[in-house]
Coordinates of C-alpha atoms in Angstrom, one line a residue:
Chain A
X1 CA -39.1 -17.2 11.3
X2 CA -36.0 -15.2 11.7
X3 CA -37.4 -13.5 15.0
X4 CA -38.2 -16.9 16.2
X5 CA -34.7 -18.2 15.6
X6 CA -33.2 -15.1 17.2
X7 CA -35.2 -16.1 20.4
X8 CA -34.2 -19.7 20.2
X9 CA -30.6 -18.7 20.1
X10 CA -31.1 -16.6 23.2
X11 CA -32.7 -19.6 25.1
X12 CA -30.0 -21.9 24.0
X13 CA -27.3 -19.7 25.2
X14 CA -28.7 -19.7 28.7
X15 CA -26.3 -21.7 30.8
X16 CA -28.8 -22.3 33.7
X17 CA -30.8 -24.4 31.5
X18 CA -27.8 -26.7 30.6
X19 CA -27.1 -27.0 34.2
X20 CA -30.6 -28.1 35.0
X21 CA -30.6 -30.7 32.2
X22 CA -27.4 -32.0 33.4
X23 CA -28.7 -32.5 36.9
X24 CA -31.8 -34.2 35.6
X25 CA -29.4 -36.6 33.6
X26 CA -27.6 -37.3 36.8
X27 CA -30.7 -38.1 38.6
X28 CA -32.0 -40.4 35.6
X29 CA -28.7 -42.1 35.5
X30 CA -29.0 -42.6 39.4
X31 CA -32.3 -44.3 38.8
X32 CA -30.9 -46.6 36.3
X33 CA -28.6 -47.9 39.1
X34 CA -31.6 -48.6 41.5
X35 CA -33.2 -51.9 41.7
X36 CA -29.9 -53.7 41.2
X37 CA -31.3 -57.1 42.1
X38 CA -34.2 -56.8 39.7
X39 CA -32.0 -55.5 36.9
X40 CA -29.6 -58.4 37.3
X41 CA -32.3 -60.9 37.2
X42 CA -33.8 -59.3 34.0
X43 CA -30.4 -59.4 32.3
X44 CA -29.7 -63.1 33.6
X45 CA -33.2 -64.0 32.0
X46 CA -32.3 -62.4 28.7
X47 CA -29.0 -64.0 28.6
X48 CA -30.2 -67.4 29.4
X49 CA -33.5 -67.2 27.5
X50 CA -35.6 -68.1 30.6
X51 CA -39.3 -67.8 29.9
X52 CA -41.5 -68.5 33.0
X53 CA -45.0 -69.6 32.3
X54 CA -47.9 -67.5 33.5
X55 CA -51.2 -68.8 34.8
X56 CA -54.9 -68.4 33.6
X57 CA -56.6 -65.7 35.7
X58 CA -58.9 -63.9 33.2
X59 CA -61.1 -67.0 32.4
X60 CA -62.6 -66.7 35.9
X61 CA -62.2 -63.0 36.6
X62 CA -65.3 -61.0 37.0
X63 CA -64.8 -57.2 36.4
X64 CA -67.9 -56.4 38.4
X65 CA -66.6 -58.1 41.5
X66 CA -63.3 -56.3 40.9
X67 CA -65.1 -52.9 40.6
X68 CA -67.5 -53.2 43.5
X69 CA -64.8 -52.0 45.8
X70 CA -64.9 -48.7 43.9
X71 CA -68.7 -48.2 43.3
X72 CA -70.1 -49.0 46.6
X73 CA -72.0 -46.2 48.4
X74 CA -69.4 -46.1 51.2
X75 CA -66.8 -44.9 48.8
X76 CA -68.7 -42.5 46.4
X77 CA -71.4 -40.5 48.0
X78 CA -73.0 -39.5 44.5
X79 CA -75.4 -42.0 42.8
X80 CA -74.5 -40.5 39.3
X81 CA -70.9 -41.1 39.9
X82 CA -71.5 -44.5 41.2
X83 CA -73.5 -45.3 38.0
X84 CA -70.6 -44.1 35.9
X85 CA -68.0 -46.3 37.8
X86 CA -70.3 -49.3 37.6
X87 CA -70.6 -48.7 33.8
X88 CA -66.8 -48.6 33.5
X89 CA -66.3 -51.9 35.2
X90 CA -69.1 -53.5 33.3
X91 CA -67.3 -52.4 30.1
X92 CA -64.0 -53.8 31.4
X93 CA -65.5 -57.4 31.2
X94 CA -65.2 -57.2 27.4
X95 CA -61.4 -56.4 27.7
X96 CA -61.0 -59.2 30.2
X97 CA -62.7 -61.6 27.7
X98 CA -60.4 -60.3 24.9
X99 CA -57.3 -60.7 27.0
X100 CA -58.5 -64.3 27.9
X101 CA -59.0 -65.2 24.3
X102 CA -55.4 -64.1 23.4
X103 CA -54.0 -65.8 26.5
X104 CA -52.4 -62.5 27.6
X105 CA -52.2 -63.9 31.2
X106 CA -49.9 -66.7 30.1
X107 CA -47.3 -64.2 28.7
X108 CA -44.1 -64.8 30.6
X109 CA -42.9 -61.1 30.7
X110 CA -40.3 -61.1 33.4
X111 CA -41.8 -63.8 35.7
X112 CA -42.0 -63.0 39.4
X113 CA -40.1 -59.7 39.1
X114 CA -42.5 -58.3 36.4
X115 CA -44.1 -55.8 38.6
X116 CA -40.7 -54.5 39.7
X117 CA -39.6 -54.2 36.0
X118 CA -42.8 -52.4 35.3
X119 CA -42.1 -50.0 38.2
X120 CA -38.5 -49.3 37.2
X121 CA -39.4 -48.3 33.7
X122 CA -42.8 -46.6 34.2
X123 CA -43.1 -45.5 37.8
X124 CA -39.6 -44.2 38.2
X125 CA -37.8 -43.7 34.8
X126 CA -40.7 -42.3 32.7
X127 CA -42.4 -40.5 35.6
X128 CA -39.0 -38.8 36.4
X129 CA -38.6 -37.7 32.8
X130 CA -42.2 -36.4 32.6
X131 CA -41.9 -34.3 35.8
X132 CA -38.4 -33.1 34.8
X133 CA -39.8 -32.0 31.4
X134 CA -42.6 -30.3 33.1
X135 CA -40.4 -28.4 35.5
X136 CA -38.0 -27.5 32.7
X137 CA -40.7 -26.2 30.5
X138 CA -42.1 -24.0 33.3
X139 CA -38.7 -22.4 33.9
X140 CA -37.9 -22.0 30.2
X141 CA -41.4 -20.5 29.4
X142 CA -41.2 -18.0 32.2
X143 CA -37.6 -17.0 31.3
X144 CA -38.7 -16.6 27.6
X145 CA -41.2 -13.9 28.5
X146 CA -39.8 -12.4 31.6
X147 CA -36.1 -12.0 30.4
X148 CA -37.0 -8.6 28.8
X149 CA -38.6 -7.4 32.0
X150 CA -35.6 -8.6 34.1
X151 CA -33.1 -7.1 31.7
X152 CA -35.2 -3.9 31.3
X153 CA -35.1 -4.4 27.4
X154 CA -38.9 -4.7 27.1
X155 CA -39.1 -1.0 26.0
X156 CA -36.7 -1.6 23.1
X157 CA -38.4 -4.9 22.1
X158 CA -42.0 -3.8 22.0
X159 CA -41.3 -0.4 20.3
X160 CA -39.4 -2.1 17.4
X161 CA -41.1 -2.9 14.1
X162 CA -41.9 -6.4 15.4
X163 CA -43.4 -5.0 18.5
X164 CA -45.9 -7.1 20.5
X165 CA -46.0 -9.7 17.8
X166 CA -42.6 -10.8 19.3
X167 CA -44.8 -12.9 21.8
X168 CA -45.7 -15.2 19.0
X169 CA -42.0 -15.7 18.1
X170 CA -41.3 -16.3 21.8
X171 CA -44.0 -19.0 22.0
X172 CA -42.5 -20.8 19.0
X173 CA -39.0 -20.3 20.3
X174 CA -39.8 -21.8 23.8
X175 CA -41.4 -24.7 21.9
X176 CA -38.4 -25.4 19.8
X177 CA -36.0 -24.9 22.7
X178 CA -38.2 -27.2 24.9
X179 CA -38.2 -29.8 22.3
X180 CA -34.5 -29.7 21.8
X181 CA -33.7 -29.9 25.6
X182 CA -36.4 -32.5 26.4
X183 CA -35.7 -34.7 23.4
X184 CA -32.0 -34.8 24.3
X185 CA -32.9 -35.6 27.9
X186 CA -35.4 -38.3 27.2
X187 CA -33.2 -39.9 24.5
X188 CA -30.0 -39.9 26.5
X189 CA -31.7 -41.1 29.7
X190 CA -33.5 -43.9 28.0
X191 CA -30.6 -45.0 26.0
X192 CA -28.6 -45.3 29.2
X193 CA -31.5 -47.1 30.9
X194 CA -31.8 -49.7 28.2
X195 CA -28.0 -50.1 28.1
X196 CA -28.3 -51.1 31.7
X197 CA -31.5 -53.1 31.5
X198 CA -31.6 -55.9 28.8
X199 CA -35.2 -55.8 27.7
X200 CA -34.5 -57.9 24.5
X201 CA -36.8 -60.8 25.6
X202 CA -39.5 -58.6 27.0
X203 CA -40.7 -56.3 24.3
X204 CA -43.3 -58.7 22.9
X205 CA -44.5 -59.7 26.3
X206 CA -48.1 -58.9 27.1
X207 CA -48.7 -56.1 29.6
X208 CA -51.7 -58.0 31.0
X209 CA -49.6 -60.9 32.0
X210 CA -50.7 -62.8 35.2
X211 CA -47.3 -61.7 36.6
X212 CA -48.1 -58.1 36.3
X213 CA -50.2 -56.4 38.9
X214 CA -51.1 -53.0 40.4
X215 CA -50.8 -52.0 44.0
X216 CA -53.8 -49.8 44.7
X217 CA -53.4 -47.7 47.9
X218 CA -56.3 -45.3 47.2
X219 CA -58.1 -46.8 50.2
X220 CA -56.4 -49.8 51.7
X221 CA -53.4 -51.4 50.0
X222 CA -54.5 -54.3 47.7
X223 CA -53.3 -56.0 44.7
X224 CA -55.0 -56.5 41.5
X225 CA -54.2 -57.5 37.9
X226 CA -52.9 -55.1 35.4
X227 CA -55.9 -55.2 33.0
X228 CA -55.4 -53.1 30.0
X229 CA -58.5 -52.0 27.9
X230 CA -57.0 -53.7 24.8
X231 CA -54.1 -56.0 24.4
X232 CA -50.7 -54.2 24.5
X233 CA -47.3 -55.7 24.1
X234 CA -44.6 -53.9 26.2
X235 CA -43.3 -52.3 23.1
X236 CA -46.7 -51.0 22.2
X237 CA -47.5 -49.8 25.7
X238 CA -44.2 -48.1 25.9
X239 CA -44.7 -46.2 22.6
X240 CA -48.3 -45.2 23.6
X241 CA -47.0 -44.0 27.0
X242 CA -44.4 -41.9 25.3
X243 CA -47.0 -40.4 23.0
X244 CA -49.2 -39.6 26.0
X245 CA -46.2 -38.1 27.7
X246 CA -45.6 -36.0 24.6
X247 CA -49.3 -34.8 24.7
X248 CA -48.9 -33.9 28.3
X249 CA -45.7 -31.9 27.7
X250 CA -47.3 -30.0 24.7
X251 CA -50.5 -29.1 26.8
X252 CA -48.1 -28.0 29.7
X253 CA -45.9 -26.0 27.3
X254 CA -49.0 -24.1 26.0
X255 CA -50.4 -23.5 29.5
X256 CA -47.0 -22.1 30.9
X257 CA -46.9 -19.8 27.9
X258 CA -50.4 -18.6 28.6
X259 CA -49.7 -17.9 32.3
X260 CA -46.5 -16.1 31.3
X261 CA -48.3 -13.9 28.9
X262 CA -51.1 -13.1 31.4
X263 CA -49.2 -12.4 34.7
X264 CA -46.9 -9.3 35.1
X265 CA -44.0 -10.9 37.1
X266 CA -42.2 -14.1 37.0
X267 CA -42.6 -14.9 40.7
X268 CA -46.5 -14.8 40.4
X269 CA -46.2 -16.9 37.2
X270 CA -44.1 -19.4 38.9
X271 CA -46.4 -19.7 42.0
X272 CA -49.4 -20.1 39.8
X273 CA -47.7 -22.9 37.9
X274 CA -46.6 -24.7 41.2
X275 CA -50.3 -24.3 42.4
X276 CA -51.7 -25.9 39.2
X277 CA -49.2 -28.7 39.3
X278 CA -49.3 -29.6 43.0
X279 CA -52.8 -28.7 44.3
X280 CA -54.4 -31.6 42.4
X281 CA -52.1 -34.0 44.3
X282 CA -53.4 -32.7 47.6
X283 CA -56.9 -33.1 46.4
X284 CA -56.4 -36.7 45.5
X285 CA -55.5 -37.3 49.3
X286 CA -57.8 -34.9 51.0
X287 CA -61.1 -34.9 49.0
X288 CA -61.9 -38.7 49.6
X289 CA -61.3 -38.1 53.3
X290 CA -63.7 -35.4 53.2
X291 CA -66.1 -37.4 51.2
X292 CA -66.3 -34.8 48.5
X293 CA -67.0 -37.1 45.5
X294 CA -67.6 -34.6 42.7
X295 CA -64.7 -32.3 43.5
X296 CA -62.5 -35.5 43.8
X297 CA -63.5 -36.7 40.3
X298 CA -63.1 -33.2 38.8
X299 CA -59.6 -33.4 40.3
X300 CA -59.0 -36.6 38.3
X301 CA -59.6 -34.6 35.1
X302 CA -56.4 -32.5 35.8
X303 CA -53.1 -33.1 33.9
X304 CA -51.3 -33.6 37.4
X305 CA -53.5 -36.6 38.2
X306 CA -52.8 -38.1 34.8
X307 CA -49.1 -37.6 35.5
X308 CA -49.4 -39.2 38.9
X309 CA -51.0 -42.3 37.6
X310 CA -48.6 -42.8 34.6
X311 CA -47.7 -46.4 35.6
X312 CA -51.4 -47.3 35.2
X313 CA -52.2 -45.7 31.9
X314 CA -54.6 -47.6 29.5
X315 CA -55.9 -49.8 32.4
X316 CA -59.1 -49.4 34.5
X317 CA -57.1 -47.1 36.9
X318 CA -59.3 -47.9 39.8
X319 CA -60.6 -44.7 41.5
X320 CA -58.7 -42.3 39.2
X321 CA -60.9 -42.5 36.3
X322 CA -64.7 -42.7 35.5
X323 CA -64.5 -44.1 32.0
X324 CA -62.1 -45.9 29.7
X325 CA -59.1 -44.2 28.4
X326 CA -60.0 -41.1 30.5
X327 CA -56.4 -40.1 30.8
X328 CA -56.2 -40.0 27.0
X329 CA -59.3 -37.8 26.7
X330 CA -58.0 -35.5 29.6
X331 CA -54.8 -34.9 27.6
X332 CA -56.7 -34.3 24.3
X333 CA -59.1 -31.9 25.9
X334 CA -56.4 -30.1 27.6
X335 CA -54.5 -29.8 24.3
X336 CA -57.6 -28.3 22.5
X337 CA -58.4 -26.0 25.4
X338 CA -54.8 -24.8 25.5
X339 CA -54.6 -24.1 21.8
X340 CA -57.6 -22.0 22.1
X341 CA -56.5 -20.4 25.2
X342 CA -53.0 -19.4 23.8
X343 CA -54.6 -17.9 20.7
X344 CA -56.9 -15.8 22.9
X345 CA -54.1 -14.7 25.2
X346 CA -51.9 -13.8 22.3
X347 CA -54.5 -11.5 21.0
X348 CA -55.1 -10.1 24.4
X349 CA -51.3 -9.4 24.9
X350 CA -51.2 -7.5 21.5
X351 CA -54.0 -5.2 22.7
X352 CA -53.0 -4.8 26.3
X353 CA -53.0 -1.3 27.5
X354 CA -49.7 -1.3 29.3
X355 CA -46.5 -3.2 28.5
X356 CA -43.1 -1.7 29.5
Chain B
X1 CA -47.6 14.7 10.6
X2 CA -47.9 13.1 14.0
X3 CA -51.0 14.3 15.8
X4 CA -52.0 13.7 19.4
X5 CA -55.7 14.5 19.6
X6 CA -57.4 15.0 23.0
X7 CA -55.5 12.2 24.6
X8 CA -56.2 11.4 28.2
X9 CA -54.4 8.7 30.1
X10 CA -55.7 7.5 33.4
X11 CA -54.4 4.8 35.8
X12 CA -57.4 3.7 37.9
X13 CA -58.3 6.9 39.6
X14 CA -55.0 8.9 38.8
X15 CA -55.0 11.1 35.6
X16 CA -51.5 11.1 34.3
X17 CA -52.4 13.2 31.2
X18 CA -55.5 15.2 30.5
X19 CA -56.9 16.3 27.1
X20 CA -53.4 16.6 25.4
X21 CA -53.6 18.0 21.9
X22 CA -50.3 18.5 19.9
X23 CA -49.2 18.3 16.4
X24 CA -45.6 17.4 15.4
X25 CA -44.0 18.2 12.0
X26 CA -40.3 18.0 11.0
X27 CA -38.0 19.6 13.7
X28 CA -37.0 19.3 17.3
X29 CA -39.5 19.4 20.0
X30 CA -38.3 19.8 23.5
X31 CA -40.7 18.4 26.2
X32 CA -40.0 20.1 29.5
X33 CA -41.7 19.4 32.9
X34 CA -40.8 18.3 36.2
X35 CA -41.1 14.6 37.3
X36 CA -44.5 13.2 37.5
X37 CA -46.2 15.6 34.9
X38 CA -46.6 13.0 32.3
X39 CA -43.7 13.2 30.1
X40 CA -42.7 9.6 30.1
X41 CA -46.3 8.6 29.8
X42 CA -46.7 10.6 26.6
X43 CA -43.5 9.3 25.2
X44 CA -44.6 5.7 25.9
X45 CA -47.9 6.3 24.1
X46 CA -46.2 7.7 21.2
X47 CA -43.9 4.6 21.1
X48 CA -47.1 2.3 21.3
X49 CA -46.0 0.8 24.7
X50 CA -49.1 2.2 26.1
X51 CA -52.5 3.2 24.7
X52 CA -54.6 6.3 25.6
X53 CA -57.7 6.0 27.7
X54 CA -59.4 8.6 25.7
X55 CA -58.5 10.3 22.4
X56 CA -56.1 9.0 19.7
X57 CA -52.7 9.5 18.3
X58 CA -52.6 9.6 14.5
X59 CA -49.8 9.5 11.8
X60 CA -51.0 11.4 8.6
X61 CA -54.5 10.9 9.8
X62 CA -54.5 7.1 10.6
X63 CA -54.5 5.8 14.1
X64 CA -51.1 4.5 15.0
X65 CA -52.6 1.4 16.6
X66 CA -54.2 0.5 13.3
X67 CA -50.9 1.3 11.5
X68 CA -49.1 -1.2 13.8
X69 CA -45.7 -2.3 12.2
X70 CA -46.0 0.4 9.6
X71 CA -45.8 3.0 12.3
X72 CA -43.2 1.5 14.3
X73 CA -41.1 1.2 11.2
X74 CA -40.8 4.9 11.2
X75 CA -40.0 5.1 15.0
X76 CA -36.8 5.4 17.0
X77 CA -37.3 5.2 20.8
X78 CA -34.9 5.7 23.6
X79 CA -36.7 5.0 27.0
X80 CA -35.9 6.7 30.2
X81 CA -34.8 3.6 31.9
X82 CA -33.4 0.6 30.1
X83 CA -31.2 -2.4 30.4
X84 CA -29.2 -4.6 28.3
X85 CA -28.2 -8.2 27.7
X86 CA -25.1 -8.5 29.9
X87 CA -23.3 -10.9 27.6
X88 CA -23.8 -9.1 24.4
X89 CA -21.4 -6.6 23.0
X90 CA -22.8 -3.4 21.4
X91 CA -22.4 -4.8 18.0
X92 CA -24.3 -8.0 18.9
X93 CA -27.0 -5.9 20.7
X94 CA -27.4 -3.6 17.7
X95 CA -27.5 -6.6 15.3
X96 CA -30.2 -8.0 17.3
X97 CA -32.2 -4.8 17.4
X98 CA -31.7 -4.4 13.7
X99 CA -33.3 -7.8 13.1
X100 CA -36.2 -6.8 15.2
X101 CA -36.5 -3.6 13.3
X102 CA -36.7 -5.5 10.0
X103 CA -33.3 -4.3 8.6
X104 CA -31.7 -6.4 6.0
X105 CA -28.4 -8.0 7.2
X106 CA -25.8 -6.3 4.9
X107 CA -27.4 -2.9 5.3
X108 CA -27.6 -3.3 9.1
X109 CA -23.9 -4.2 9.4
X110 CA -22.9 -1.0 7.6
X111 CA -25.4 1.1 9.5
X112 CA -24.2 -0.4 12.9
X113 CA -20.6 0.4 12.1
X114 CA -21.5 4.0 11.1
X115 CA -23.5 4.5 14.3
X116 CA -20.9 3.0 16.5
X117 CA -18.4 5.6 15.1
X118 CA -21.0 8.4 15.5
X119 CA -21.5 7.7 19.2
X120 CA -17.8 7.0 19.8
X121 CA -18.0 3.3 20.6
X122 CA -16.2 1.8 17.8
X123 CA -13.2 1.0 19.9
X124 CA -15.3 -1.1 22.3
X125 CA -17.9 -2.5 19.8
X126 CA -17.0 -6.1 20.7
X127 CA -16.6 -5.8 24.3
X128 CA -19.3 -7.2 26.6
X129 CA -21.7 -4.5 27.8
X130 CA -21.6 -5.7 31.4
X131 CA -18.2 -3.8 31.6
X132 CA -19.7 -0.5 30.4
X133 CA -20.2 2.8 32.3
X134 CA -23.7 4.4 32.4
X135 CA -22.6 6.9 29.8
X136 CA -21.5 4.2 27.4
X137 CA -24.8 2.4 27.7
X138 CA -26.6 5.5 27.1
X139 CA -24.8 5.8 23.9
X140 CA -25.7 2.3 22.9
X141 CA -29.3 3.2 23.5
X142 CA -29.0 6.2 21.4
X143 CA -27.4 4.2 18.5
X144 CA -30.2 1.6 18.7
X145 CA -32.7 4.4 18.3
X146 CA -31.1 5.6 15.1
X147 CA -30.6 2.1 13.5
X148 CA -33.5 2.2 11.2
X149 CA -32.9 5.9 10.3
X150 CA -36.3 6.7 11.8
X151 CA -38.7 9.3 10.6
X152 CA -39.6 10.0 14.2
X153 CA -37.2 10.0 17.2
X154 CA -38.6 9.9 20.6
X155 CA -35.9 10.2 23.3
X156 CA -36.7 10.1 26.9
X157 CA -33.9 11.8 28.9
X158 CA -31.4 11.0 26.3
X159 CA -28.5 12.9 28.0
X160 CA -28.8 11.2 31.4
X161 CA -25.4 9.9 32.4
X162 CA -23.5 11.7 29.6
X163 CA -20.7 14.1 30.4
X164 CA -20.7 17.6 28.9
X165 CA -18.4 16.6 26.1
X166 CA -20.9 13.6 25.2
X167 CA -23.8 16.0 25.6
X168 CA -22.3 18.4 23.0
X169 CA -21.8 15.5 20.7
X170 CA -25.4 14.4 21.2
X171 CA -26.7 17.9 20.5
X172 CA -24.8 17.9 17.3
X173 CA -26.2 14.5 16.1
X174 CA -29.7 15.7 16.8
X175 CA -29.2 19.0 15.1
X176 CA -27.9 17.2 12.0
X177 CA -31.0 14.8 11.9
X178 CA -33.7 17.2 12.6
X179 CA -34.2 18.8 9.2
X180 CA -36.2 16.0 7.7
X181 CA -37.6 14.2 10.8
X182 CA -39.6 14.7 13.9
X183 CA -37.4 14.6 17.1
X184 CA -39.2 14.7 20.5
X185 CA -37.0 14.8 23.4
X186 CA -37.7 15.1 27.0
X187 CA -35.1 16.3 29.5
X188 CA -34.5 18.1 32.7
X189 CA -31.4 19.5 31.4
X190 CA -32.7 22.9 30.0
X191 CA -29.4 23.6 28.1
X192 CA -29.9 20.5 26.0
X193 CA -33.0 21.9 24.3
X194 CA -32.3 25.5 24.6
X195 CA -30.0 25.6 21.6
X196 CA -31.6 22.9 19.4
X197 CA -35.3 22.9 20.0
X198 CA -37.6 24.4 17.4
X199 CA -40.6 24.3 19.8
X200 CA -40.8 23.8 23.6
X201 CA -43.7 21.9 24.9
X202 CA -44.3 22.4 28.7
X203 CA -46.7 20.3 30.8
X204 CA -48.3 21.5 33.9
X205 CA -50.9 19.8 36.0
X206 CA -50.8 16.9 33.4
X207 CA -52.0 19.2 30.6
X208 CA -50.3 21.2 28.0
X209 CA -49.1 24.5 29.4
X210 CA -47.5 25.9 26.2
X211 CA -46.1 24.6 22.8
X212 CA -44.2 27.6 21.3
X213 CA -40.8 28.5 20.0
X214 CA -38.0 29.3 22.4
X215 CA -38.4 33.0 21.6
X216 CA -42.0 32.9 22.3
X217 CA -41.7 31.0 25.5
X218 CA -38.9 33.2 26.9
X219 CA -40.7 36.4 25.6
X220 CA -43.5 35.8 28.1
X221 CA -41.0 36.9 30.9
X222 CA -39.5 39.7 28.9
X223 CA -38.9 42.6 31.3
X224 CA -39.7 40.5 34.3
X225 CA -36.3 38.9 35.0
X226 CA -33.7 40.8 37.0
X227 CA -30.3 40.5 38.6
X228 CA -29.2 42.2 41.8
X229 CA -26.0 41.6 43.9
X230 CA -26.6 39.1 46.6
X231 CA -27.5 40.5 50.0
X232 CA -29.3 43.5 48.5
X233 CA -32.9 43.7 49.8
X234 CA -35.7 43.4 47.2
X235 CA -38.5 45.5 48.3
X236 CA -41.0 44.3 45.6
X237 CA -42.9 41.1 45.3
X238 CA -40.6 38.7 43.8
X239 CA -39.6 35.0 43.3
X240 CA -35.9 34.1 43.6
X241 CA -34.8 31.9 40.7
X242 CA -31.2 31.2 41.3
X243 CA -27.8 32.6 42.3
X244 CA -25.1 33.0 39.6
X245 CA -21.5 34.0 39.5
X246 CA -20.7 37.0 37.5
X247 CA -17.4 39.0 37.1
X248 CA -19.0 41.6 39.4
X249 CA -19.7 38.9 42.1
X250 CA -22.5 36.7 43.1
X251 CA -25.8 37.9 41.7
X252 CA -29.4 36.9 42.6
X253 CA -31.7 36.4 39.6
X254 CA -35.3 36.8 40.4
X255 CA -38.7 37.2 38.8
X256 CA -41.0 40.1 39.4
X257 CA -44.1 41.6 37.9
X258 CA -43.0 44.9 39.3
X259 CA -40.1 46.9 38.1
X260 CA -37.2 47.7 40.5
X261 CA -34.8 50.3 39.5
X262 CA -31.9 49.1 41.5
X263 CA -32.0 45.7 39.8
X264 CA -30.7 45.0 36.3
X265 CA -33.3 43.7 33.9
X266 CA -31.8 40.7 32.0
X267 CA -33.0 38.7 29.0
X268 CA -35.0 35.7 30.3
X269 CA -33.7 32.2 29.4
X270 CA -35.5 28.9 29.4
X271 CA -34.3 28.0 32.8
X272 CA -36.0 31.2 34.2
X273 CA -39.2 30.1 32.4
X274 CA -38.9 26.5 33.9
X275 CA -38.3 27.8 37.5
X276 CA -41.1 30.5 37.1
X277 CA -43.7 28.1 35.9
X278 CA -43.0 25.3 38.2
X279 CA -41.6 27.4 41.1
X280 CA -44.5 27.0 43.3
X281 CA -44.2 23.2 43.0
X282 CA -40.6 23.3 44.5

């Protein structure tokens, strides 16, 4: 434990991390000041207690008709994938019936500006926080392991009593430091956001309100209802989103530590992480154009795709998923794989032929 | 006892060390060889930074890899090239290293103070190391190697960057320590080990050339080292070693298997051995 705390102390003394977190905070505060019109309207509605009434849409909505856009042969060239997509939209019908029973569509939410409010919180603020944490964890993990190589203190460290086992302490130290920095960033950013945006009347709104919708631009731009797999209030949806974000952050933390232990220099490690983070985004754009269905759907099983779609989580997610709650399963599987992976890599590192 | 048993180290197709067999008991061992013969490779393997391709290194019969922490607990290592944390003072750095070496806090603080005085850094113990000269940093390195009062000291070029006064201080520290521990030090500065080494290990062509006492090593050239005034022709087959200033003028020191009456036979020293053994590689 003492070795771990020593490493945490080293990381917390690093001024560059403080500068990075400060810049992220500035960006997040800037985001709070976007959408002034929408924010003013939300705050006005909160003060005046205005509750616009939604309209019934789920009583006549057919999920098969909704999904037919995604599982026609023109779009997916594989019959197996088509079958899975069809099955997803058939099972969505049960969710639509549940939402109809609960009158989720009638939920006022934020009236005509609901989609903008949803965007402001999930597509901008939470997505920014997620990406900032991902980048920060990458930098911190690389620094944790390569600082000894940079400072040329690796021979001292690895020939000491603690030796190569210091890698385990560095792993936990990077986790603790990441938690401290990321938690502070998220808490401060969201505190400022909710100080600016008055959500007091919105927390019990249903996410599947008829006022809420998704703009799907995967093929052509079209608008469809925000159909969640189960009924979520905004509060529940927000908490679940934060939990999924936490899962992604932990999985990414394990991945960056694995990469840092395997490669021999920080530049190579950085390039590999950039590739893992960014290449799936390009895949999402290029692979459908090249009609490569299987590679495309494998691409949707990456953490990057899950991060990209954060404002759609716990919904049908159109072309980005093949089954219900795929984003949750992707994160869980990544967590399990990374836990096994880091254990294997630590053992490899302790037996590696050459160190310093 | 530390044993190196038929150790070979290869990097892809390059053989850095071949079939090295050595035994170390208490005393000072001077590892002498030109650059590229494998000194640092051997030191790194002894410090567990690298593992042999073939063979094994044992401590009292047990492989040092299996001993793990138990072995490194006995070890003090000073690498050839090393850095430091720029914003740390020597005291902070030694405290950090003491923790990594598993030393108890109170004991470590006392030991750090003692070592800082020993290496003459007590006046600057709380100054940031980024302001230190190379010699001062080297002394910090020596101090960290001695922190855990190691049973084995492995020092790779320990006197690099030290001025003559500091080198004498260093030799005295090593001499004091060597009675009850193994000290292995590699150096190019022959004079550093000439006066303190109990045994001299020389590597040639990545193999052990000799592992003998200073007298035995120098005794190989007994009657074969001569001096003659500079400018005098030398008709016998010879290898010039160096020129040196004597009261009678500049003399040429040379090695020859054949006797030459006009030259004065002198007692061979370790530098003569070094230049003769590695002379064809210069």
